[in-house]
Structures are given as C-alpha cells and as structure tokens.
Amino acid sequence: MERRDALKNLGLSIGGITMSSTVISLLQSCSGKSNLSWNPEIFSSQEAELITKTLEVILPKTENIPGATDLNLTQFIDGYIKHVSGEDEQKNIKRLAEKYLLTTKAAIDKKNISDMTLDDIDSRLAYYLKANKSQIEKWTKGDSDDAASYNFLISLRSRGVSAFKMSEHIGEKVLAYSPIPGRQIGCVDLNEATGGKAWSI
C-alpha cells in the first residue's frame, strides 16, 4: 500500500486524522522530485524565491538527506496556505511575507533575490532568530516591519519543519516508517525499536 493511501485510510477510519484530497495532493508535491516550473498561488514569484532560499538555510541538504529545495517545500507551503488555510490567515501570511521581502532587500541591499547568497539569508535569520529576549518580546507584541518579518520567519520555520517531516521521501526513507501502523509497544528503547529514528508522521 502506498503512503498516501495509508494516510487517507487512517483519516477515514480514525476520526482524529482528516486528510482531504487537497492535502493528499499537496503531500505529493513533496515527493523529492524537483519541479522548477510552478506558479505560486499565494506568494509573488520574488517572495517564493526568497522563501525557497530561507528554507534551504533552515533545512539544508546533507550527504544523505535532501534539503528544502529538493523536497519542494515552498511549493507545498504555498499550496497548503491557498487550499487549506482560511482567508484571514492567507491575508495575514501574505502581508508578513511582503514585509519580510521588503526588510531583506533593504538590509542586504540587493535588488534581485537571485543575487542573494545563502550567507546573506543566514545573516537575516541570525538577526531575527538569535536576537536577545527583550528584542524578541518587542517584535512579538509590535507592528513594525521587523516585527512582521520576525513573526513570518517563526511561522515559516514551523511550517517548513512540518512539511519536511510530512514529505513522502523523508517519511519513507529517512524516518522510521510503517505503511500500516501495527501494535503499540510502550517503554522500549528507541534504538531497539527503530534504530534511533523518530517515527514518520
């Protein structure tokens, strides 16, 4: 049985997991096959390019594990927001993405996103995500461009990690995976049960 069929069946049989056909098709976009020719539905092309670079810094490719770009996480997040999130959430995330693009262009002083390096993006992530506690509190409660950028990055990091763990390749090839979950065994060593791997979502 394929992963999507197992997830769909679980959603139908256990009331706690509801997987619509839209979410199933979005999961397919994270199959690990590169797809460079897609049109963003929520983000502008520049925002999508910046988000792709940002996610690549957050979830980089390693020797054995594909990164955010390989897994098409930007495409998944864009589609998920368009087809699953409510209208208010869509407007809010779009507003925050616009501010993140604006502050990044101003700080890095490069007009084209394609000219920005991963080191450029890493410096922006460090500015926001490694800020001191008092600054983070101001951004959390404030309404400045920096506050919007900070809140966007917190949301993007959370969405990116979730999408990464839900992707077909990571779920089946990197995490411990069982297409049909079996018996529950409590109080067992993780190394003994799965070779030290977390269970796939």
Coordinates of C-alpha atoms in Angstrom, one line a residue:
M1 CA 0.0 0.0 0.0
E2 CA 1.3 3.5 -0.8
R3 CA 1.9 6.1 1.8
R4 CA -0.9 8.4 0.6
D5 CA -3.4 5.5 0.6
A6 CA -2.4 4.5 4.1
L7 CA -2.8 8.2 5.3
K8 CA -6.1 8.5 3.6
N9 CA -7.4 5.3 5.0
L10 CA -6.2 6.3 8.5
G11 CA -8.0 9.6 8.2
L12 CA -11.2 7.9 7.2
S13 CA -11.0 5.2 9.9
I14 CA -9.8 7.1 12.9
G15 CA -11.8 10.4 13.4
G16 CA -8.6 12.2 14.7
I17 CA -6.8 12.5 11.3
T18 CA -8.7 14.1 8.5
M19 CA -6.9 14.1 5.2
S20 CA -8.7 15.8 2.3
S21 CA -7.8 15.0 -1.3
T22 CA -6.3 18.5 -1.4
V23 CA -3.9 17.7 1.4
I24 CA -3.1 14.3 -0.2
S25 CA -2.2 16.0 -3.5
L26 CA -0.1 18.6 -1.6
L27 CA 1.9 15.8 0.0
Q28 CA 2.6 14.5 -3.5
S29 CA 4.4 17.8 -4.3
C30 CA 6.9 16.9 -1.6
S31 CA 8.0 13.7 -3.3
G32 CA 11.6 14.8 -3.6
K33 CA 11.4 15.3 -7.4
S34 CA 12.5 18.8 -8.4
N35 CA 9.8 20.9 -10.0
L36 CA 11.1 24.3 -11.0
S37 CA 8.1 25.3 -13.3
W38 CA 5.3 26.1 -10.8
N39 CA 3.3 29.3 -10.3
P40 CA 2.8 30.4 -6.7
E41 CA -0.8 30.8 -5.7
I42 CA -0.3 32.9 -2.6
F43 CA 3.2 34.4 -2.8
S44 CA 4.7 36.5 -5.5
S45 CA 7.5 35.0 -7.5
Q46 CA 10.0 37.1 -5.6
E47 CA 8.6 36.1 -2.3
A48 CA 8.6 32.4 -3.3
E49 CA 12.2 32.7 -4.4
L50 CA 13.2 34.3 -1.1
I51 CA 11.2 31.7 0.9
T52 CA 12.9 28.9 -1.0
K53 CA 16.3 30.3 -0.1
T54 CA 15.3 30.9 3.5
L55 CA 14.0 27.3 3.9
E56 CA 17.2 26.0 2.3
V57 CA 19.2 27.7 5.1
I58 CA 16.8 26.3 7.7
L59 CA 16.7 22.8 6.2
P60 CA 19.8 22.4 4.1
K61 CA 20.7 19.4 2.0
T62 CA 23.1 17.0 3.7
E63 CA 25.0 14.0 2.3
N64 CA 22.1 11.6 3.0
I65 CA 19.1 13.8 3.4
P66 CA 17.5 16.1 0.8
G67 CA 17.0 19.8 1.7
A68 CA 14.0 22.1 1.5
T69 CA 14.6 22.9 -2.2
D70 CA 14.9 19.2 -3.2
L71 CA 11.6 18.5 -1.5
N72 CA 9.7 21.5 -3.0
L73 CA 8.7 22.7 0.5
T74 CA 7.9 26.2 -0.7
Q75 CA 5.5 24.8 -3.3
F76 CA 3.9 22.7 -0.6
I77 CA 3.5 25.6 1.9
D78 CA 2.1 27.9 -0.8
G79 CA -0.4 25.3 -1.9
Y80 CA -1.3 24.4 1.7
I81 CA -2.0 28.1 2.6
K82 CA -4.1 28.5 -0.6
H83 CA -6.2 25.4 -0.3
V84 CA -6.4 24.7 3.5
S85 CA -5.9 28.0 5.4
G86 CA -8.8 30.4 5.8
E87 CA -9.0 33.8 4.0
D88 CA -7.9 35.8 7.1
E89 CA -4.8 33.6 7.6
Q90 CA -4.0 33.9 3.9
K91 CA -4.1 37.7 4.0
N92 CA -2.0 37.8 7.2
I93 CA 0.7 35.4 5.9
K94 CA 0.8 37.4 2.6
R95 CA 1.2 40.7 4.5
L96 CA 4.0 39.2 6.6
A97 CA 5.8 37.7 3.5
E98 CA 5.7 41.1 1.8
K99 CA 7.3 42.7 4.9
Y100 CA 10.0 40.0 5.0
L101 CA 10.8 40.6 1.4
L102 CA 11.0 44.4 2.0
T103 CA 13.2 44.2 5.1
T104 CA 15.5 41.6 3.5
K105 CA 16.0 43.7 0.3
A106 CA 16.8 46.8 2.4
A107 CA 19.2 45.0 4.7
I108 CA 21.1 43.1 2.1
D109 CA 20.9 45.9 -0.5
K110 CA 20.5 43.6 -3.5
K111 CA 17.5 44.3 -5.8
N112 CA 17.3 40.8 -7.1
I113 CA 16.6 37.8 -4.9
S114 CA 18.6 35.7 -7.3
D115 CA 21.7 37.7 -6.4
M116 CA 21.3 37.0 -2.7
T117 CA 23.5 34.2 -1.3
L118 CA 22.6 31.7 1.3
D119 CA 25.1 33.5 3.6
D120 CA 23.0 36.7 3.1
I121 CA 19.9 34.9 4.1
D122 CA 21.7 33.2 7.0
S123 CA 22.6 36.7 8.3
R124 CA 19.0 37.8 8.2
L125 CA 17.9 34.6 10.1
A126 CA 20.6 35.3 12.7
Y127 CA 19.3 38.9 13.1
Y128 CA 15.8 37.8 13.9
L129 CA 16.1 34.3 15.4
K130 CA 19.2 35.0 17.5
A131 CA 18.1 38.3 18.9
N132 CA 18.1 39.0 22.6
K133 CA 15.0 38.2 24.7
S134 CA 13.9 41.9 25.1
Q135 CA 14.1 42.5 21.3
I136 CA 12.1 39.3 20.6
E137 CA 9.4 40.5 23.1
K138 CA 9.1 43.8 21.3
W139 CA 8.8 42.1 17.9
T140 CA 6.2 39.6 19.3
K141 CA 4.0 42.4 20.5
G142 CA 4.9 45.1 18.0
D143 CA 3.7 46.1 14.5
S144 CA 6.9 47.3 12.8
D145 CA 8.3 45.8 9.6
D146 CA 10.9 43.9 11.7
A147 CA 8.1 42.6 13.9
A148 CA 6.3 41.3 10.8
S149 CA 9.5 39.8 9.4
Y150 CA 10.2 38.0 12.8
N151 CA 6.7 36.6 13.0
F152 CA 6.8 35.5 9.4
L153 CA 10.1 33.6 10.0
I154 CA 8.8 31.9 13.1
S155 CA 5.7 30.8 11.1
L156 CA 7.8 29.8 8.1
R157 CA 10.2 27.7 10.2
S158 CA 7.3 25.9 11.9
R159 CA 5.6 25.2 8.5
G160 CA 8.8 24.2 6.9
V161 CA 9.7 21.7 9.5
S162 CA 6.2 20.2 9.5
A163 CA 6.2 20.0 5.7
F164 CA 9.7 18.4 5.8
K165 CA 8.5 15.7 8.2
M166 CA 5.3 15.1 6.1
S167 CA 7.1 14.8 2.8
E168 CA 7.0 11.4 1.2
H169 CA 10.8 11.0 0.9
I170 CA 11.5 11.9 4.5
G171 CA 8.6 9.9 5.8
E172 CA 9.5 6.7 3.9
K173 CA 13.3 6.9 3.5
V174 CA 14.7 8.9 6.5
L175 CA 12.3 8.4 9.4
A176 CA 11.1 5.1 10.8
Y177 CA 8.2 4.2 8.6
S178 CA 5.4 1.6 8.6
P179 CA 2.7 1.9 5.9
I180 CA 0.2 0.2 8.2
P181 CA 0.9 1.1 11.8
G182 CA 0.9 -2.0 14.0
R183 CA 0.9 -2.7 17.7
Q184 CA 1.9 -0.2 20.3
I185 CA 4.9 -1.2 22.5
G186 CA 5.5 1.1 25.5
C187 CA 8.7 1.7 27.4
V188 CA 11.0 0.3 24.7
D189 CA 14.4 1.8 23.8
L190 CA 14.2 3.9 20.6
N191 CA 17.4 2.3 19.3
E192 CA 15.9 -1.1 19.8
A193 CA 12.6 -0.2 18.2
T194 CA 13.6 1.9 15.2
G195 CA 17.4 2.1 15.1
G196 CA 17.2 5.6 16.8
K197 CA 14.9 7.1 14.2
A198 CA 11.7 9.1 15.0
W199 CA 8.5 7.7 13.6
S200 CA 7.2 9.1 10.4
I201 CA 4.0 11.2 10.6

